[in-house]
mmCIF file of C-alpha atoms in Angstrom:
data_model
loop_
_atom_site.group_PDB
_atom_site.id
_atom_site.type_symbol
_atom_site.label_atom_id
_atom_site.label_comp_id
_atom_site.label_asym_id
_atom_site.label_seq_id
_atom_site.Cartn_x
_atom_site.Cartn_y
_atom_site.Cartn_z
ATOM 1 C CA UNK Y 70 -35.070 -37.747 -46.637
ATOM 2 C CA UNK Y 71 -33.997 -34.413 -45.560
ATOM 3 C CA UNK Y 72 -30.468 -33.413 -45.411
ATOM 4 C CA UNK Y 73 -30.758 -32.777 -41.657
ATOM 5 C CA UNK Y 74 -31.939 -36.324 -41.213
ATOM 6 C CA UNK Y 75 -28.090 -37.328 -41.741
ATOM 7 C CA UNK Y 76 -26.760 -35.568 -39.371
ATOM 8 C CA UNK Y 77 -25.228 -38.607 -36.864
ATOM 9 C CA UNK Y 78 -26.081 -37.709 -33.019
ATOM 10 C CA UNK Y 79 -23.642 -37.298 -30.533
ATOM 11 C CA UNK Y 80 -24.035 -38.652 -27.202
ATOM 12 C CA UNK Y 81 -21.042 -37.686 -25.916
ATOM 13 C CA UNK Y 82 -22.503 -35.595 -22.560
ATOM 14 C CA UNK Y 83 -19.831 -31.671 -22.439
ATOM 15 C CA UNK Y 84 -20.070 -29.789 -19.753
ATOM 16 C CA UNK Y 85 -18.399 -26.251 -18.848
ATOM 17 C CA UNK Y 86 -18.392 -27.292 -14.943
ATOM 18 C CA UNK Y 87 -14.340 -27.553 -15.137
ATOM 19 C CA UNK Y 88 -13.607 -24.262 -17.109
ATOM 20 C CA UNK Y 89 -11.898 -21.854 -14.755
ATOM 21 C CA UNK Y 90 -12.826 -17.693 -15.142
ATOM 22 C CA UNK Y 91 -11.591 -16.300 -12.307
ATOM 23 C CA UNK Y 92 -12.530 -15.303 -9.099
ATOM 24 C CA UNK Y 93 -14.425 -12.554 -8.181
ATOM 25 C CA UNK Y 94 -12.066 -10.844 -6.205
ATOM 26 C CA UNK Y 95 -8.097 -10.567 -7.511
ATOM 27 C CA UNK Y 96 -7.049 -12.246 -3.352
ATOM 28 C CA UNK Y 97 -8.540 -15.046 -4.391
ATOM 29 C CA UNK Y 98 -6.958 -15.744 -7.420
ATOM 30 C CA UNK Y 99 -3.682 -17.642 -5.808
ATOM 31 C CA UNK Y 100 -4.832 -21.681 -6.656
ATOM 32 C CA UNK Y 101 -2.482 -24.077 -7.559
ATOM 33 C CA UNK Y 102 -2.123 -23.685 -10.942
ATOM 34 C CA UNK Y 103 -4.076 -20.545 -11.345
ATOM 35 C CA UNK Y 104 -1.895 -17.195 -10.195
ATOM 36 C CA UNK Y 105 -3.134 -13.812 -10.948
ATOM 37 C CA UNK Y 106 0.974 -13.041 -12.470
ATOM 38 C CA UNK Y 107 0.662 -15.691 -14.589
ATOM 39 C CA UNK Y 108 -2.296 -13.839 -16.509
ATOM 40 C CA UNK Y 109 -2.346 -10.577 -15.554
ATOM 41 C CA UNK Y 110 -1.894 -7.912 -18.782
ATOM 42 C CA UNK Y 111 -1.447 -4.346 -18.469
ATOM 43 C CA UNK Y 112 -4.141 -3.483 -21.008
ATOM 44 C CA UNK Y 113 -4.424 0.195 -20.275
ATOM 45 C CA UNK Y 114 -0.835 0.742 -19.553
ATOM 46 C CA UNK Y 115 -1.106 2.252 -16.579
ATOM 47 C CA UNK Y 116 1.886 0.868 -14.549
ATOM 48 C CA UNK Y 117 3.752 2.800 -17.042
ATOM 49 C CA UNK Y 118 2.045 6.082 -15.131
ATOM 50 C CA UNK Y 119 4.563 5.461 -11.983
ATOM 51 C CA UNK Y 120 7.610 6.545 -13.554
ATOM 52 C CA UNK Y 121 6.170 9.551 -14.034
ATOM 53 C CA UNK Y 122 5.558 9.795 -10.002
ATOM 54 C CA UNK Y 123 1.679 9.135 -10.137
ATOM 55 C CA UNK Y 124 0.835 6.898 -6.956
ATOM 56 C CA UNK Y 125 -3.238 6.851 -7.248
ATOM 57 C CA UNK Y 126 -5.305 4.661 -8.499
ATOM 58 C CA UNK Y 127 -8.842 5.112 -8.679
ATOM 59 C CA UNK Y 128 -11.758 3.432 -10.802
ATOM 60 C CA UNK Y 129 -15.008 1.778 -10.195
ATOM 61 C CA UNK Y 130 -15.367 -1.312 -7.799
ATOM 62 C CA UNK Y 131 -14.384 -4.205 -9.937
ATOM 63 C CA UNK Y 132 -12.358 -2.303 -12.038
ATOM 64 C CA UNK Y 133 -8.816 -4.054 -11.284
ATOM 65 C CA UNK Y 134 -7.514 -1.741 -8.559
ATOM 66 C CA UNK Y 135 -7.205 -4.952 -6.145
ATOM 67 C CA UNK Y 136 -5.421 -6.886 -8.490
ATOM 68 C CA UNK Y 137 -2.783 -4.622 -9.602
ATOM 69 C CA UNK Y 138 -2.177 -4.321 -5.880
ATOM 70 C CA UNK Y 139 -1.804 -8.263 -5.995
ATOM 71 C CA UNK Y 140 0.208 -8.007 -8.656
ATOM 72 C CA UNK Y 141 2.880 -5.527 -7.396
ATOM 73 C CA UNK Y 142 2.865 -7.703 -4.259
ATOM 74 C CA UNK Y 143 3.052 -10.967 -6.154
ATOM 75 C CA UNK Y 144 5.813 -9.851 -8.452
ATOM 76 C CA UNK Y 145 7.475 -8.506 -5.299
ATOM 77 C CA UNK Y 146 7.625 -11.194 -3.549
ATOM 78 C CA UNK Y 147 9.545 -13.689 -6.337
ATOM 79 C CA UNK Y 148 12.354 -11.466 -6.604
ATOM 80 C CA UNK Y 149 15.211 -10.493 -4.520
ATOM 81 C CA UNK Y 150 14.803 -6.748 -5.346
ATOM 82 C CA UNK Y 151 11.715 -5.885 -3.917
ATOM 83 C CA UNK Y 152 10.081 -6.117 -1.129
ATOM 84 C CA UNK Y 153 6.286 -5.025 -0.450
ATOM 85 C CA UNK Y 154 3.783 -4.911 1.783
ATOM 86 C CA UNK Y 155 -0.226 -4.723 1.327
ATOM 87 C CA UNK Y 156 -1.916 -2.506 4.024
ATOM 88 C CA UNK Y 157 -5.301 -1.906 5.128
ATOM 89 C CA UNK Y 158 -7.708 0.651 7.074
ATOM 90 C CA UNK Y 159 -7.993 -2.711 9.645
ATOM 91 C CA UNK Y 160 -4.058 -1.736 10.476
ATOM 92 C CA UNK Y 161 -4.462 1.393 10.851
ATOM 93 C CA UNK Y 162 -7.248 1.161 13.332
ATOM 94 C CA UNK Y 163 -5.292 -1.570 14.980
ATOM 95 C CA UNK Y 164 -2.494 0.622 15.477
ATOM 96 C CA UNK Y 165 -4.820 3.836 16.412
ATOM 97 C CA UNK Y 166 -6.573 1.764 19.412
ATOM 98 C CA UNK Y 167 -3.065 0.367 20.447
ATOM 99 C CA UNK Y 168 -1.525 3.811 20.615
ATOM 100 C CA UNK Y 169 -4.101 6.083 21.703
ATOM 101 C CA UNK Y 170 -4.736 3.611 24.321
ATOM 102 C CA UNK Y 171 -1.427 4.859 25.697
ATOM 103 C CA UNK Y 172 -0.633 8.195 25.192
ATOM 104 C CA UNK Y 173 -3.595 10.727 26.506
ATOM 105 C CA UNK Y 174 -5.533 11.299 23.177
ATOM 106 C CA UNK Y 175 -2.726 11.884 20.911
ATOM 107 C CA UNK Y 176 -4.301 10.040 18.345
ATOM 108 C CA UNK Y 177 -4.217 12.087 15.142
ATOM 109 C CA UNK Y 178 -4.899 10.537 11.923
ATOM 110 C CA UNK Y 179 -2.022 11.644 9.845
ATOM 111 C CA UNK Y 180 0.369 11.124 12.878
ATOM 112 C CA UNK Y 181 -0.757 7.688 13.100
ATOM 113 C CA UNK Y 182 -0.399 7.164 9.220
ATOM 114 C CA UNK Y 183 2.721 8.055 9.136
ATOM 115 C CA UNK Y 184 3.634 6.151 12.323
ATOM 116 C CA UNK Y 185 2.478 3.068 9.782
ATOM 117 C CA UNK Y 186 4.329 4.038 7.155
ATOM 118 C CA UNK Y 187 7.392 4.317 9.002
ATOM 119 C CA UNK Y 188 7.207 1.271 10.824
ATOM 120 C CA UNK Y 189 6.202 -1.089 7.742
ATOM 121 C CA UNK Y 190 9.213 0.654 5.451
ATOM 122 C CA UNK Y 191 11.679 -0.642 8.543
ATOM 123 C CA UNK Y 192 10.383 -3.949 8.324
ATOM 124 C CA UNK Y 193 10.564 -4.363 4.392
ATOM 125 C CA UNK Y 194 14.120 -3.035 4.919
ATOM 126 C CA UNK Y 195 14.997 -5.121 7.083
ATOM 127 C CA UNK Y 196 13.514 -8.116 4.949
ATOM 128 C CA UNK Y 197 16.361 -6.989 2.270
ATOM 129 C CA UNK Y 198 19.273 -9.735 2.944
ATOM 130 C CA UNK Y 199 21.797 -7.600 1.210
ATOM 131 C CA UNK Y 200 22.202 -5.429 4.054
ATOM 132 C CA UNK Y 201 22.281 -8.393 6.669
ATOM 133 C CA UNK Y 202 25.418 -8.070 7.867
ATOM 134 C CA UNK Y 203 25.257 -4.064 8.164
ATOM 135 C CA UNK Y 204 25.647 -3.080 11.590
ATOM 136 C CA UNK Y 205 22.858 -0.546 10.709
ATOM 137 C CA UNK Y 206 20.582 -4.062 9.778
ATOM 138 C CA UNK Y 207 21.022 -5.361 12.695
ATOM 139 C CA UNK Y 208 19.418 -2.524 14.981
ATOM 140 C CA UNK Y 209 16.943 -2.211 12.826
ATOM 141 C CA UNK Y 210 16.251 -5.344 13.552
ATOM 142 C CA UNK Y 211 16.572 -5.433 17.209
ATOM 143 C CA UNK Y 212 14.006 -1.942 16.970
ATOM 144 C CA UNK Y 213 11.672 -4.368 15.541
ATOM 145 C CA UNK Y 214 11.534 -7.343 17.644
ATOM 146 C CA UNK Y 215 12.133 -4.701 20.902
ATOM 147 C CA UNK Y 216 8.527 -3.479 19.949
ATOM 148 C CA UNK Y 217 6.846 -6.018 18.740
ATOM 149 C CA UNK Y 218 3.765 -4.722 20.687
ATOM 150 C CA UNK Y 219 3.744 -1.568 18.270
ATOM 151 C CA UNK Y 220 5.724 -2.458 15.467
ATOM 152 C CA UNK Y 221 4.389 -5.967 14.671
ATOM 153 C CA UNK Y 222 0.811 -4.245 14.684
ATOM 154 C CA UNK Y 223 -0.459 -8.207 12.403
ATOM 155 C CA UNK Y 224 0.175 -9.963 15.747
ATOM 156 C CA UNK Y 225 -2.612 -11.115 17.996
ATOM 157 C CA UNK Y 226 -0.450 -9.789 20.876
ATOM 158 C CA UNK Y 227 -0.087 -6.172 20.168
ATOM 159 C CA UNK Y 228 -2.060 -4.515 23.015
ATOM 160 C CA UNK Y 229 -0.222 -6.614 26.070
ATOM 161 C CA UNK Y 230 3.050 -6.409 24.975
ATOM 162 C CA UNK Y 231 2.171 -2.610 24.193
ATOM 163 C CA UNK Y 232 0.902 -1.865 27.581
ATOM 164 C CA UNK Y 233 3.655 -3.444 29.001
ATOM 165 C CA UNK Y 234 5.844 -1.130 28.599
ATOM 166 C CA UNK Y 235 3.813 1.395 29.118
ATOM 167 C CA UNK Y 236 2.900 2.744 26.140
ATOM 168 C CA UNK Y 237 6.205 3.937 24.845
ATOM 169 C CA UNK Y 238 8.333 3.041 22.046
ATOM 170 C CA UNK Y 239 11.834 1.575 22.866
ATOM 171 C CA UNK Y 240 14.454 3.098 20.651
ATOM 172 C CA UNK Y 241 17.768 2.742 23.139
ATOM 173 C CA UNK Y 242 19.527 0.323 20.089
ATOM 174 C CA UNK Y 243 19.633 3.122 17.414
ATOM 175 C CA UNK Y 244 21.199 5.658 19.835
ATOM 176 C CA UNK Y 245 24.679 4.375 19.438
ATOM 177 C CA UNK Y 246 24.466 4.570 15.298
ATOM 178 C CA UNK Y 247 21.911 7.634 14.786
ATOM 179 C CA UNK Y 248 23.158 9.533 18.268
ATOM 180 C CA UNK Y 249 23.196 13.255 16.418
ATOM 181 C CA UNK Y 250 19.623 12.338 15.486
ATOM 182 C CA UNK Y 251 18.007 11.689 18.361
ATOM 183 C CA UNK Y 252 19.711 14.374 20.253
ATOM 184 C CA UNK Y 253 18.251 16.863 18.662
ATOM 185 C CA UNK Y 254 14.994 16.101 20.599
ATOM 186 C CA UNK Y 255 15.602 13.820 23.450
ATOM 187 C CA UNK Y 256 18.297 13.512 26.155
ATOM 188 C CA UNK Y 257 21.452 11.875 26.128
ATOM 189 C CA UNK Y 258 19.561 9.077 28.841
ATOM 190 C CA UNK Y 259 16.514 8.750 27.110
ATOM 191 C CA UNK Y 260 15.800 5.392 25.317
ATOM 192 C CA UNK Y 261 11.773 5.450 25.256
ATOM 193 C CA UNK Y 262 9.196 8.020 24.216
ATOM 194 C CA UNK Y 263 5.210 7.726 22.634
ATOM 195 C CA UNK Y 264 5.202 6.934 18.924
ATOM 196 C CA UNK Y 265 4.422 10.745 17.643
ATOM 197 C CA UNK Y 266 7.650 12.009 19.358
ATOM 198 C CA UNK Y 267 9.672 8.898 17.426
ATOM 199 C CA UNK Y 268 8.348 10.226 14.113
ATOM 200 C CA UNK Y 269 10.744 12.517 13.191
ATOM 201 C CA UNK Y 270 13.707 10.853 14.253
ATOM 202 C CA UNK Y 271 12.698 7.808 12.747
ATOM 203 C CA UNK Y 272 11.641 9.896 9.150
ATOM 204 C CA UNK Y 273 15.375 11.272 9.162
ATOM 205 C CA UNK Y 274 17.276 7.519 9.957
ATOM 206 C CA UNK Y 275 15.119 5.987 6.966
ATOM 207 C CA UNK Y 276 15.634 8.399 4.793
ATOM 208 C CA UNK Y 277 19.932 7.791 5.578
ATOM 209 C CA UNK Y 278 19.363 4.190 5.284
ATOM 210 C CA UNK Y 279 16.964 3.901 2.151
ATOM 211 C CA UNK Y 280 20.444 5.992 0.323
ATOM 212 C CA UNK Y 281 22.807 3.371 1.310
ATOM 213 C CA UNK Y 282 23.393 1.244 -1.552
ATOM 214 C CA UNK Y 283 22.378 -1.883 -0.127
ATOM 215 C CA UNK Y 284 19.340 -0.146 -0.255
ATOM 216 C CA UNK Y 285 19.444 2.368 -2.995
ATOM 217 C CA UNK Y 286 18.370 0.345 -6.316
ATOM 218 C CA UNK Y 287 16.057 -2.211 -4.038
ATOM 219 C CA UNK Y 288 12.310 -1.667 -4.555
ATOM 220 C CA UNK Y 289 10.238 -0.931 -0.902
ATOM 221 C CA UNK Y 290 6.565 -0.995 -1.682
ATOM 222 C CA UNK Y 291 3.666 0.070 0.682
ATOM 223 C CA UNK Y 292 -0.111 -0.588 -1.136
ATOM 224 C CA UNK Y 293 -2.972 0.663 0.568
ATOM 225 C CA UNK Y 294 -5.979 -1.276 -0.530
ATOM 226 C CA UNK Y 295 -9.624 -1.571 0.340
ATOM 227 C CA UNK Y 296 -9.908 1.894 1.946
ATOM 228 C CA UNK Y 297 -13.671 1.146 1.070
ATOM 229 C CA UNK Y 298 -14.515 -1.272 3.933
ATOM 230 C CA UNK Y 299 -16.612 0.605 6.796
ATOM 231 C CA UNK Y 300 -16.237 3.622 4.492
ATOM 232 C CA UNK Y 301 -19.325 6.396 4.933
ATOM 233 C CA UNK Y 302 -19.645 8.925 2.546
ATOM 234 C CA UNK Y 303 -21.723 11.310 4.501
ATOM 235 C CA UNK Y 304 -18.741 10.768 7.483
ATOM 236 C CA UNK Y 305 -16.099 13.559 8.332
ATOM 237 C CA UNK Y 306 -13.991 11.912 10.183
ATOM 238 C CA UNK Y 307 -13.631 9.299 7.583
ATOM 239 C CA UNK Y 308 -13.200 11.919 4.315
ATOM 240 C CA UNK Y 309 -10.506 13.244 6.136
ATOM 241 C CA UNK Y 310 -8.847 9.829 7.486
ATOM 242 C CA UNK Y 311 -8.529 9.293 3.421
ATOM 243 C CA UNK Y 312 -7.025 13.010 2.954
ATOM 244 C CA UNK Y 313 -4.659 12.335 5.329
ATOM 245 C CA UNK Y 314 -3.198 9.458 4.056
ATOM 246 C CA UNK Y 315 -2.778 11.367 0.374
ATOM 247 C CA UNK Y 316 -1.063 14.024 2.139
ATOM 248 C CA UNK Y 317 1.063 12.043 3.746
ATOM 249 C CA UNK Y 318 1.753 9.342 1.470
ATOM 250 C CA UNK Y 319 2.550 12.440 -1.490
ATOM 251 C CA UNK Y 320 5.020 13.930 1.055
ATOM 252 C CA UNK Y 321 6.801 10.355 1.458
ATOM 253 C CA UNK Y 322 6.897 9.429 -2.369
ATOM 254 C CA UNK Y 323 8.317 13.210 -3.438
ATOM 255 C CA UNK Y 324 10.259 14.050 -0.503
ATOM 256 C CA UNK Y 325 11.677 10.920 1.688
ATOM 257 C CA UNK Y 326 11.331 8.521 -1.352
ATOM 258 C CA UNK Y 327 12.605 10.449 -4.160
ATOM 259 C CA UNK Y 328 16.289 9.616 -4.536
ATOM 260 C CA UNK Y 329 15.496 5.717 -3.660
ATOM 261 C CA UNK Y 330 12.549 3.148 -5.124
ATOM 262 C CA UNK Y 331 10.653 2.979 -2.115
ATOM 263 C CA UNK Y 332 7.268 3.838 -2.923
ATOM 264 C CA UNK Y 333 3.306 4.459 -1.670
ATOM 265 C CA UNK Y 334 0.397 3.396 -3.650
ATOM 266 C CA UNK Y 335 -3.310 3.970 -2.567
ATOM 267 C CA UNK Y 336 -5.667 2.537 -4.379
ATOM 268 C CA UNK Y 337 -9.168 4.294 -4.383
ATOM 269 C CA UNK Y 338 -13.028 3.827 -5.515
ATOM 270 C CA UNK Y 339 -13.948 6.361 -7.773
ATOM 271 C CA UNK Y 340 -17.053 7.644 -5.995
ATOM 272 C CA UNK Y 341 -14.978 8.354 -2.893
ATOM 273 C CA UNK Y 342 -12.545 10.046 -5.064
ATOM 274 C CA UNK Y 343 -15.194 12.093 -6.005
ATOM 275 C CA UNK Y 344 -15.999 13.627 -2.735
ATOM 276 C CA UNK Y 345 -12.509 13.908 -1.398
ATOM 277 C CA UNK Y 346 -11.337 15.623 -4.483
ATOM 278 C CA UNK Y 347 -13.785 18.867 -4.401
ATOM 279 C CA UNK Y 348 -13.908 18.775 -0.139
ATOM 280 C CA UNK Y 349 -10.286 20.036 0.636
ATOM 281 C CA UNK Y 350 -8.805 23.027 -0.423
ATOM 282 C CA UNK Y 351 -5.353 20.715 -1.621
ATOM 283 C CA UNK Y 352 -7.459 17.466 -2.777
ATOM 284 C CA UNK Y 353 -8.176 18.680 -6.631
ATOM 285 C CA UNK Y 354 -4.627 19.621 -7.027
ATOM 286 C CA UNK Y 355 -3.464 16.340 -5.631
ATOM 287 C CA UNK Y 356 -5.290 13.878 -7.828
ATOM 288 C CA UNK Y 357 -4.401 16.487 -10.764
ATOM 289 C CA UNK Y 358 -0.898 15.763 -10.569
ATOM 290 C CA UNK Y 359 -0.837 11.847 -8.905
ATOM 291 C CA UNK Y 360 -4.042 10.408 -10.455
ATOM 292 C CA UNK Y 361 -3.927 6.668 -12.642
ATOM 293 C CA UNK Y 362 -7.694 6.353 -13.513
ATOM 294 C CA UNK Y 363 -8.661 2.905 -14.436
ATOM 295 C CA UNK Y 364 -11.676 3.197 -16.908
ATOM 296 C CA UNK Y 365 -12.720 0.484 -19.453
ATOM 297 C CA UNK Y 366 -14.919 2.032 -21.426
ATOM 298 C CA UNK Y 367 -15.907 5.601 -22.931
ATOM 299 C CA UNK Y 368 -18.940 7.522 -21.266
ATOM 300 C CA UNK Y 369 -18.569 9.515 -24.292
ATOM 301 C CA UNK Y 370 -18.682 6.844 -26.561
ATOM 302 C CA UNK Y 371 -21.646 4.924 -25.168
ATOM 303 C CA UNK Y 372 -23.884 8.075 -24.830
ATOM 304 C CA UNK Y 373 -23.389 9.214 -28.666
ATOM 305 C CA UNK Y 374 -25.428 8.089 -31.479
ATOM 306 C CA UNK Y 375 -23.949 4.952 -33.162
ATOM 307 C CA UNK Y 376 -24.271 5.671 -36.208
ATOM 308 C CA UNK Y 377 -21.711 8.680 -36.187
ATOM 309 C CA UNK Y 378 -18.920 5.903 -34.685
ATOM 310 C CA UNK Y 379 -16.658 5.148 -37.948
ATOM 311 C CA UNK Y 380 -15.615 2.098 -36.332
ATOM 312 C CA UNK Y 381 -17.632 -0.674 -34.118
ATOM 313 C CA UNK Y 382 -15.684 -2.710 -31.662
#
């Protein structure tokens, strides 16, 4: 008899079926008793990389750029410090058809980005209950609900509401708080105007109320994420939709948003990166200085003989 011939069989029947990886994609990963916060580890210490006023992340598809978006938001949302928001390129084209459809072509990208911006930073400010019974809240507020057809761009109404009042923005409640702000472009009897005459105005009053310290040490986040869907490469229009957004969002996070926590993350696919960086005259010099670059591995590493690597992993 062999000594494998004692070896007692086991019938019991294993199976991996129940085991639990993951999900493919980081939105998915919000089950029961699986949440992407509970696991999440910042192996290449790269959330570290927004003190330092970096606000792009970039890496391959699959590399984790959607799920430190989750996480930011997920985080966010279980404390009473921050507040955040996770946009798309669906809500910016929402908002483009809505207001173009209005006001005779004026339709630009980076006007329209900013409109966004501006409009989503109001409503995570007003979402902050520590400044709920500011009389400044409250208009806010009433701005908000007044144009829901613009402002609540997420609801199925938008375009009805929008047209409805004729493709203008109502801003009549903030004249009685902000009145020195608004006169310096509009009349003392003007309460209404299109959305790219609002912008300025609107820039100046958030900038006043992100400073108040109701405000001041309270965490605003804006992530855009999955820039990639209906992306084309060999597009113009769409290259510079992406540019504009950088612009913009680096003017927000080092001008309007430096003396507050209220900041603008994109989050980027490295080969579109790659095209936007070398198209624009401003484009190198802006991932230079803003870039996080998510990268797992060494090219270098892979590519040289392994014999000269002192140590195997």
């Amino acid at each position: 008899m062999g000594i494998l011939d004692n070896i007692t069989k086991n019938t019991a029947n294993y199976s991996t079926k129940s085991f639990y990886f993951g999900m493919p994609e980081a939105e998915g990963e919000n089950r029961d008793k699986y949440k992407l916060s509970d696991y999440f580890e910042d192996y290449l210490e790269i959330l570290s990389e927004l003190k330092k006023g970096k606000f792009i992340f970039t890496g391959r598809k699959g590399s984790g750029k959607t799920a430190i978006a989750k996480y930011i938001k997920d985080q966010s949302d279980q404390a009473k410090d921050s507040h955040a928001v996770l946009l798309r390129l669906k809500d910016f084209d929402l908002e483009r058809a809505v207001q173009v459809s209005g006001n005779s072509g004026e339709g630009k990208d980076s006007l329209l980005f900013e409109w966004l911006i501006l409009v989503n930073i109001v409503k995570l400010i007003v979402k902050n209950e520590c400044g709920e019974y500011t009389t400044e809240y409250n208009q806010l507020r009433k701005f908000v609900e007044k144009n829901t057809g613009s402002s609540a761009i997420d609801k199925f109404e938008v375009s009805e509401v929008f047209l409805n009042n004729e493709g203008e923005i109502k801003f009549g409640m903030l004249t009685h708080l902000f009145g020195a702000v608004f006169k310096k472009q509009f009349g003392i009897k003007e309460t209404k105007a299109p959305y790219y005459k609002l912008i300025a105005p609107l820039k100046e009053i958030v900038k006043i109320i992100l400073d108040y310290p109701t405000n001041k040490e309270t965490e605003f986040w804006l992530l855009f994420d999955d820039l990639d869907v209906g992306y084309n490469v060999d597009s113009e229009s769409d290259n510079l939709k992406i540019m504009e957004l950088l612009r913009i969002a680096k003017e927000y996070n080092t001008e309007i948003f430096q003396h507050n926590h209220a900041r603008i993350l994109v989050f980027l696919r490295d080969d579109m990166r790659n095209v936007i960086a070398s198209k624009y005259n401003d484009s190198g010099k802006i991932f230079l200085s803003y870039e996080i670059m998510l990268q797992w591995y060494n090219h270098k590493l892979l590519k040289s003989n392994e014999n000269d690597i002192p140590l195997k992993r």
